[in-house]
Amino acid sequence: MSTRAKQVLRAVAGLALAVALLGWGFPRFAKTTWGEVFEQVQTVSWWQASGFLGLVLVGLGCYTLTFTGSLPGLSSWRAFIVNICGSSVSNLLPGGGAVGLAATYTILRSWGFKNRDVSTSAIVTGVWNTLARIALPIVAIVMLWVGNDGLPRSLTSAALAATISGLALFGAFVAILASERAAQSIGRTLDRALAPLFRRRKRTMSIDALVHDMRHRINDVVRTGWLKMTLGMVGFFGFYYLLFVLIMNSVGVFMPLGILFAAFAIGRLITAVGITPGGVGLTESATVVALVGWGADTAGAAAGVFLFSIFTHLMEVPLGALGWFAWSLSPRVKGATGDDETDEAVASVR
């Protein structure tokens, strides 16, 4: 079977799983029916829905800080465009993160940004996103402990796993930035681990050399943009959590903020799973299971999770369409054509 056929098969399988989880699994996990869910959804007014959409836009606007912090010279407006364009693609396809990254790369290159800078931005923002999602369950544990709301074993296990994973990722990232020897060691380890993937493909530069070269560029970006990128992530997840709380309250789910944050954290962590488009189906099912398990009204919890998914996932698709339209009207700049060895290496190891 060809590589393209396998990709199509995975996409179809992922989409089928998302439909099955939403259509059949979600109401059963929530111990309710779609009829009861829609009854609750209809209690939300248009002015409330408009406010929810406004919070989505504010959250996405905060994320532009992360983008502009990782790519000097990128304006906030262009960062917003490229963010919603990439997100819309990622939300439509299983494993869409890679496609979203390709879309981001195409747009930024059309505005004249060099391959080197775009690649560095992709690495740094990827690490910041991963660390932020891993940190959420840890914050949830603290909130539950402070609020004396109880610490479910499942969440404690998830937080422990997230802590270990986060520390390992953060330690490797810091080691690459701080130590030339560590960067070379990690690069050689990755080179050996990924060597089987490149047996049929010629590379112009080893991963060892690529890590060594990019270390200096990543150092520069992190040194000057770490605070801006961190504030962007905090604002993004902070406003999305506020949206989650308000949506839950709008359908009659009033629970301690620590429990609501724990459910929110579980959902955000699972969005990183690329089995279904944007984690759809998996995210909603895990979140509603957590809420119902902690005593939330079944129909209300399901309706709240459903609405939150619409505003944070589905609404990004039409927003992305507007973003693509805005990009099509933007002036293009003839940028670098990848004429250095590192750029060729980046393309070859993808």
Tab-separated table of C-alpha atoms in Angstrom:
chain	number	residue	atom	x	y	z
A	1	MET	CA	0.000	0.000	0.000
A	2	SER	CA	1.366	3.409	-0.955
A	3	THR	CA	2.085	6.119	1.588
A	4	ARG	CA	-0.702	8.301	0.209
A	5	ALA	CA	-3.192	5.436	0.441
A	6	LYS	CA	-2.196	4.854	4.059
A	7	GLN	CA	-2.693	8.551	4.811
A	8	VAL	CA	-6.156	8.498	3.251
A	9	LEU	CA	-7.014	5.321	5.164
A	10	ARG	CA	-5.905	6.893	8.464
A	11	ALA	CA	-7.907	10.023	7.697
A	12	VAL	CA	-11.063	8.033	6.956
A	13	ALA	CA	-10.569	5.858	10.039
A	14	GLY	CA	-10.001	8.908	12.241
A	15	LEU	CA	-13.079	10.651	10.899
A	16	ALA	CA	-15.176	7.501	11.372
A	17	LEU	CA	-13.977	7.175	14.959
A	18	ALA	CA	-14.843	10.827	15.663
A	19	VAL	CA	-18.357	10.372	14.251
A	20	ALA	CA	-18.865	7.156	16.240
A	21	LEU	CA	-17.661	8.712	19.479
A	22	LEU	CA	-19.810	11.808	19.077
A	23	GLY	CA	-22.912	10.156	17.695
A	24	TRP	CA	-23.005	6.985	19.774
A	25	GLY	CA	-20.410	7.120	22.552
A	26	PHE	CA	-20.724	10.699	23.811
A	27	PRO	CA	-24.359	10.540	25.068
A	28	ARG	CA	-23.744	7.110	26.613
A	29	PHE	CA	-20.640	8.279	28.415
A	30	ALA	CA	-22.661	11.248	29.656
A	31	LYS	CA	-25.574	8.973	30.661
A	32	THR	CA	-28.055	11.059	28.708
A	33	THR	CA	-29.542	11.371	25.212
A	34	TRP	CA	-29.002	13.804	22.371
A	35	GLY	CA	-32.596	14.987	22.807
A	36	GLU	CA	-31.900	16.071	26.379
A	37	VAL	CA	-28.637	17.668	25.301
A	38	PHE	CA	-30.322	19.787	22.627
A	39	GLU	CA	-33.000	20.862	25.096
A	40	GLN	CA	-30.281	22.262	27.322
A	41	VAL	CA	-28.454	23.869	24.406
A	42	GLN	CA	-31.620	25.750	23.428
A	43	THR	CA	-31.670	27.517	26.799
A	44	VAL	CA	-28.554	29.484	25.780
A	45	SER	CA	-29.484	32.911	24.403
A	46	TRP	CA	-28.019	34.586	21.342
A	47	TRP	CA	-26.380	37.298	23.420
A	48	GLN	CA	-24.667	34.621	25.495
A	49	ALA	CA	-23.503	32.870	22.329
A	50	SER	CA	-22.138	36.186	21.015
A	51	GLY	CA	-20.202	36.635	24.245
A	52	PHE	CA	-18.787	33.134	23.932
A	53	LEU	CA	-17.596	33.866	20.402
A	54	GLY	CA	-16.021	37.085	21.648
A	55	LEU	CA	-14.029	35.141	24.247
A	56	VAL	CA	-12.815	32.753	21.545
A	57	LEU	CA	-11.528	35.699	19.534
A	58	VAL	CA	-9.830	37.193	22.599
A	59	GLY	CA	-8.177	33.847	23.346
A	60	LEU	CA	-6.934	33.518	19.778
A	61	GLY	CA	-5.760	37.115	19.964
A	62	CYS	CA	-3.690	36.284	23.051
A	63	TYR	CA	-2.018	33.466	21.176
A	64	THR	CA	-0.645	35.973	18.675
A	65	LEU	CA	1.784	36.979	21.451
A	66	THR	CA	3.238	33.478	21.350
A	67	PHE	CA	3.531	33.636	17.580
A	68	THR	CA	5.076	37.101	17.378
A	69	GLY	CA	7.429	36.254	20.252
A	70	SER	CA	8.759	33.264	18.323
A	71	LEU	CA	9.085	35.048	14.974
A	72	PRO	CA	10.545	38.584	15.098
A	73	GLY	CA	9.066	40.843	12.445
A	74	LEU	CA	5.645	39.154	12.410
A	75	SER	CA	2.821	41.611	13.115
A	76	SER	CA	-0.081	40.745	15.431
A	77	TRP	CA	-2.604	40.900	12.576
A	78	ARG	CA	-0.601	38.530	10.399
A	79	ALA	CA	-0.006	36.253	13.384
A	80	PHE	CA	-3.778	36.096	13.895
A	81	ILE	CA	-4.331	35.222	10.231
A	82	VAL	CA	-1.749	32.466	10.126
A	83	ASN	CA	-2.992	31.069	13.452
A	84	ILE	CA	-6.633	30.678	12.401
A	85	CYS	CA	-5.621	29.348	8.975
A	86	GLY	CA	-3.405	26.669	10.486
A	87	SER	CA	-5.953	25.798	13.185
A	88	SER	CA	-8.786	25.405	10.694
A	89	VAL	CA	-6.771	22.897	8.672
A	90	SER	CA	-5.656	21.036	11.801
A	91	ASN	CA	-9.253	20.726	12.992
A	92	LEU	CA	-10.454	19.201	9.735
A	93	LEU	CA	-7.972	16.346	9.362
A	94	PRO	CA	-6.744	13.520	11.616
A	95	GLY	CA	-3.134	14.261	12.448
A	96	GLY	CA	-3.902	17.664	10.971
A	97	GLY	CA	-1.121	19.260	12.989
A	98	ALA	CA	1.358	18.388	10.247
A	99	VAL	CA	-0.934	19.833	7.580
A	100	GLY	CA	-1.510	22.903	9.712
A	101	LEU	CA	2.242	23.343	10.053
A	102	ALA	CA	2.619	23.084	6.273
A	103	ALA	CA	-0.086	25.741	5.841
A	104	THR	CA	1.656	27.983	8.357
A	105	TYR	CA	4.956	27.488	6.549
A	106	THR	CA	3.395	28.349	3.164
A	107	ILE	CA	1.757	31.534	4.440
A	108	LEU	CA	4.829	32.808	6.274
A	109	ARG	CA	7.094	32.070	3.307
A	110	SER	CA	4.732	34.040	1.069
A	111	TRP	CA	5.290	37.046	3.345
A	112	GLY	CA	9.042	36.796	2.940
A	113	PHE	CA	10.092	35.010	6.125
A	114	LYS	CA	13.085	32.733	5.713
A	115	ASN	CA	12.954	28.965	6.064
A	116	ARG	CA	15.355	29.144	8.987
A	117	ASP	CA	13.193	31.561	10.971
A	118	VAL	CA	9.936	29.725	10.245
A	119	SER	CA	11.456	26.382	11.261
A	120	THR	CA	12.787	27.851	14.502
A	121	SER	CA	9.388	29.409	15.267
A	122	ALA	CA	7.642	26.069	14.650
A	123	ILE	CA	9.968	24.254	17.064
A	124	VAL	CA	9.727	26.838	19.832
A	125	THR	CA	5.945	27.294	19.653
A	126	GLY	CA	5.525	23.516	19.499
A	127	VAL	CA	7.503	23.122	22.718
A	128	TRP	CA	5.602	25.979	24.401
A	129	ASN	CA	2.241	24.451	23.400
A	130	THR	CA	3.213	21.001	24.621
A	131	LEU	CA	4.562	22.257	27.930
A	132	ALA	CA	1.429	24.345	28.496
A	133	ARG	CA	-0.903	21.397	27.917
A	134	ILE	CA	1.215	19.190	30.145
A	135	ALA	CA	1.178	21.848	32.874
A	136	LEU	CA	-2.631	22.085	32.986
A	137	PRO	CA	-3.261	18.830	34.928
A	138	ILE	CA	-0.588	19.867	37.420
A	139	VAL	CA	-2.340	23.217	37.965
A	140	ALA	CA	-5.635	21.317	38.299
A	141	ILE	CA	-4.166	19.184	41.104
A	142	VAL	CA	-3.128	22.340	42.963
A	143	MET	CA	-6.578	23.926	42.527
A	144	LEU	CA	-8.352	20.794	43.765
A	145	TRP	CA	-6.015	20.527	46.728
A	146	VAL	CA	-6.430	24.207	47.691
A	147	GLY	CA	-10.201	23.988	47.263
A	148	ASN	CA	-10.350	20.703	49.199
A	149	ASP	CA	-12.437	19.210	46.384
A	150	GLY	CA	-10.801	15.801	46.439
A	151	LEU	CA	-8.164	14.342	44.152
A	152	PRO	CA	-9.524	11.600	41.876
A	153	ARG	CA	-7.010	8.823	41.294
A	154	SER	CA	-7.353	9.137	37.501
A	155	LEU	CA	-6.447	12.825	37.575
A	156	THR	CA	-3.588	12.226	40.003
A	157	SER	CA	-2.179	9.572	37.662
A	158	ALA	CA	-2.599	11.865	34.648
A	159	ALA	CA	-0.895	14.725	36.482
A	160	LEU	CA	1.973	12.455	37.538
A	161	ALA	CA	2.456	11.247	33.962
A	162	ALA	CA	2.226	14.836	32.711
A	163	THR	CA	4.774	15.953	35.287
A	164	ILE	CA	7.263	13.270	34.287
A	165	SER	CA	6.726	13.927	30.560
A	166	GLY	CA	6.893	17.667	31.038
A	167	LEU	CA	10.067	17.547	33.084
A	168	ALA	CA	11.708	15.254	30.524
A	169	LEU	CA	10.733	17.510	27.617
A	170	PHE	CA	11.650	20.672	29.476
A	171	GLY	CA	14.950	19.178	30.613
A	172	ALA	CA	15.884	18.151	27.061
A	173	PHE	CA	14.938	21.576	25.720
A	174	VAL	CA	16.916	23.434	28.384
A	175	ALA	CA	19.879	21.100	27.872
A	176	ILE	CA	19.927	21.884	24.151
A	177	LEU	CA	19.870	25.605	24.906
A	178	ALA	CA	22.414	25.572	27.702
A	179	SER	CA	24.963	22.982	26.671
A	180	GLU	CA	26.716	22.425	23.376
A	181	ARG	CA	27.675	18.924	24.477
A	182	ALA	CA	24.093	18.098	25.499
A	183	ALA	CA	22.774	19.391	22.179
A	184	GLN	CA	25.182	17.157	20.274
A	185	SER	CA	24.337	14.158	22.473
A	186	ILE	CA	20.583	14.616	22.033
A	187	GLY	CA	21.080	15.190	18.311
A	188	ARG	CA	23.066	11.971	17.917
A	189	THR	CA	20.438	10.052	19.921
A	190	LEU	CA	17.648	11.354	17.694
A	191	ASP	CA	19.741	10.625	14.632
A	192	ARG	CA	20.117	6.962	15.628
A	193	ALA	CA	16.459	6.618	16.667
A	194	LEU	CA	15.098	8.091	13.448
A	195	ALA	CA	17.668	6.595	11.080
A	196	PRO	CA	15.290	3.791	9.899
A	197	LEU	CA	12.834	6.422	8.675
A	198	PHE	CA	15.400	7.896	6.296
A	199	ARG	CA	16.978	4.791	4.796
A	200	ARG	CA	15.229	5.408	1.489
A	201	ARG	CA	15.647	9.135	1.561
A	202	LYS	CA	18.835	11.089	1.053
A	203	ARG	CA	19.554	13.773	3.636
A	204	THR	CA	21.845	16.745	3.209
A	205	MET	CA	22.437	17.099	6.959
A	206	SER	CA	22.198	14.738	9.936
A	207	ILE	CA	19.830	15.507	12.778
A	208	ASP	CA	22.946	15.866	14.942
A	209	ALA	CA	24.191	18.722	12.757
A	210	LEU	CA	20.718	20.194	12.439
A	211	VAL	CA	20.231	20.345	16.219
A	212	HIS	CA	23.662	21.944	16.573
A	213	ASP	CA	22.857	24.601	13.959
A	214	MET	CA	19.394	25.394	15.254
A	215	ARG	CA	20.504	25.611	18.881
A	216	HIS	CA	21.871	29.105	18.394
A	217	ARG	CA	18.727	30.335	16.649
A	218	ILE	CA	16.438	28.807	19.284
A	219	ASN	CA	18.580	30.383	21.997
A	220	ASP	CA	18.097	33.814	20.457
A	221	VAL	CA	14.316	33.411	20.174
A	222	VAL	CA	13.860	32.058	23.694
A	223	ARG	CA	16.127	34.667	25.253
A	224	THR	CA	14.201	37.579	23.742
A	225	GLY	CA	10.700	36.142	23.437
A	226	TRP	CA	10.137	33.698	26.328
A	227	LEU	CA	8.064	36.110	28.430
A	228	LYS	CA	5.915	37.205	25.510
A	229	MET	CA	5.321	33.604	24.412
A	230	THR	CA	4.468	32.523	27.958
A	231	LEU	CA	2.020	35.378	28.460
A	232	GLY	CA	0.395	34.433	25.161
A	233	MET	CA	-0.124	30.826	26.290
A	234	VAL	CA	-1.428	31.901	29.707
A	235	GLY	CA	-3.865	34.319	28.097
A	236	PHE	CA	-4.996	31.762	25.506
A	237	PHE	CA	-5.762	29.012	28.020
A	238	GLY	CA	-6.987	31.484	30.620
A	239	PHE	CA	-9.692	32.928	28.388
A	240	TYR	CA	-10.630	29.471	27.105
A	241	TYR	CA	-11.044	28.303	30.708
A	242	LEU	CA	-13.230	31.343	31.418
A	243	LEU	CA	-15.262	30.402	28.349
A	244	PHE	CA	-15.591	26.835	29.669
A	245	VAL	CA	-16.854	28.039	33.057
A	246	LEU	CA	-19.362	30.484	31.541
A	247	ILE	CA	-20.708	27.889	29.117
A	248	MET	CA	-21.147	25.387	31.944
A	249	ASN	CA	-22.967	27.973	34.048
A	250	SER	CA	-25.205	28.869	31.101
A	251	VAL	CA	-26.537	25.278	30.973
A	252	GLY	CA	-26.965	24.954	34.710
A	253	VAL	CA	-23.697	23.264	35.688
A	254	PHE	CA	-22.353	25.008	38.788
A	255	MET	CA	-19.357	23.232	40.261
A	256	PRO	CA	-16.220	24.295	42.189
A	257	LEU	CA	-13.721	26.055	39.955
A	258	GLY	CA	-11.072	23.457	40.751
A	259	ILE	CA	-13.228	20.616	39.427
A	260	LEU	CA	-14.166	22.586	36.325
A	261	PHE	CA	-10.508	23.370	35.687
A	262	ALA	CA	-9.610	19.701	36.109
A	263	ALA	CA	-12.173	18.713	33.466
A	264	PHE	CA	-10.941	21.538	31.228
A	265	ALA	CA	-7.330	20.400	31.684
A	266	ILE	CA	-8.173	16.823	30.732
A	267	GLY	CA	-9.837	18.024	27.525
A	268	ARG	CA	-6.977	20.343	26.550
A	269	LEU	CA	-4.419	17.601	27.147
A	270	ILE	CA	-6.292	15.154	24.924
A	271	THR	CA	-6.547	17.676	22.068
A	272	ALA	CA	-2.902	16.827	21.421
A	273	VAL	CA	-3.942	13.282	20.446
A	274	GLY	CA	-3.963	13.135	16.643
A	275	ILE	CA	-6.148	10.053	16.185
A	276	THR	CA	-9.223	12.083	15.229
A	277	PRO	CA	-9.413	15.589	13.684
A	278	GLY	CA	-8.342	17.934	16.481
A	279	GLY	CA	-9.052	15.178	19.007
A	280	VAL	CA	-12.807	15.517	18.365
A	281	GLY	CA	-14.826	12.798	20.040
A	282	LEU	CA	-11.990	11.777	22.338
A	283	THR	CA	-11.798	15.202	23.976
A	284	GLU	CA	-15.545	15.557	24.509
A	285	SER	CA	-15.937	12.005	25.800
A	286	ALA	CA	-13.110	12.294	28.328
A	287	THR	CA	-14.306	15.700	29.554
A	288	VAL	CA	-17.927	14.656	30.042
A	289	VAL	CA	-16.901	11.424	31.787
A	290	ALA	CA	-14.877	13.500	34.255
A	291	LEU	CA	-17.714	15.973	34.885
A	292	VAL	CA	-20.376	13.311	35.338
A	293	GLY	CA	-18.037	11.306	37.535
A	294	TRP	CA	-17.633	14.336	39.805
A	295	GLY	CA	-21.402	14.734	40.128
A	296	ALA	CA	-22.423	17.145	37.373
A	297	ASP	CA	-25.925	16.998	35.913
A	298	THR	CA	-25.671	14.576	33.006
A	299	ALA	CA	-27.610	16.522	30.359
A	300	GLY	CA	-26.136	19.848	31.461
A	301	ALA	CA	-22.571	18.552	31.418
A	302	ALA	CA	-23.028	17.025	27.968
A	303	ALA	CA	-24.618	20.215	26.634
A	304	GLY	CA	-21.819	22.351	28.068
A	305	VAL	CA	-19.072	20.155	26.626
A	306	PHE	CA	-20.874	20.091	23.272
A	307	LEU	CA	-21.176	23.889	23.163
A	308	PHE	CA	-17.563	24.369	24.223
A	309	SER	CA	-16.460	22.085	21.392
A	310	ILE	CA	-18.526	24.059	18.891
A	311	PHE	CA	-16.999	27.386	19.900
A	312	THR	CA	-13.401	26.236	20.282
A	313	HIS	CA	-13.256	23.704	17.458
A	314	LEU	CA	-16.016	24.055	14.891
A	315	MET	CA	-16.036	27.868	14.877
A	316	GLU	CA	-12.355	27.911	13.952
A	317	VAL	CA	-13.262	26.434	10.553
A	318	PRO	CA	-15.264	29.469	9.262
A	319	LEU	CA	-12.770	31.762	10.991
A	320	GLY	CA	-10.034	29.936	9.115
A	321	ALA	CA	-11.895	30.433	5.834
A	322	LEU	CA	-11.943	34.178	6.525
A	323	GLY	CA	-8.247	33.959	7.355
A	324	TRP	CA	-7.439	32.260	4.063
A	325	PHE	CA	-9.428	34.950	2.267
A	326	ALA	CA	-7.511	37.699	4.092
A	327	TRP	CA	-4.229	35.998	3.210
A	328	SER	CA	-5.226	35.784	-0.473
A	329	LEU	CA	-5.663	39.569	-0.463
A	330	SER	CA	-2.412	40.299	1.387
A	331	PRO	CA	0.655	41.468	-0.531
A	332	ARG	CA	3.227	38.770	-1.215
A	333	VAL	CA	6.942	39.215	-0.755
A	334	LYS	CA	9.468	37.129	-2.570
A	335	GLY	CA	11.348	35.531	0.318
A	336	ALA	CA	14.334	33.292	0.685
A	337	THR	CA	14.283	30.226	-1.513
A	338	GLY	CA	15.953	27.861	0.946
A	339	ASP	CA	19.447	28.425	-0.452
A	340	ASP	CA	21.339	27.400	2.691
A	341	GLU	CA	22.176	23.886	3.752
A	342	THR	CA	20.185	24.031	6.968
A	343	ASP	CA	16.992	24.908	5.108
A	344	GLU	CA	17.473	21.945	2.825
A	345	ALA	CA	18.083	19.758	5.862
A	346	VAL	CA	14.882	20.942	7.525
A	347	ALA	CA	12.902	20.021	4.438
A	348	SER	CA	14.650	16.675	4.093
A	349	VAL	CA	13.974	15.444	7.638
A	350	ARG	CA	10.256	16.245	7.552
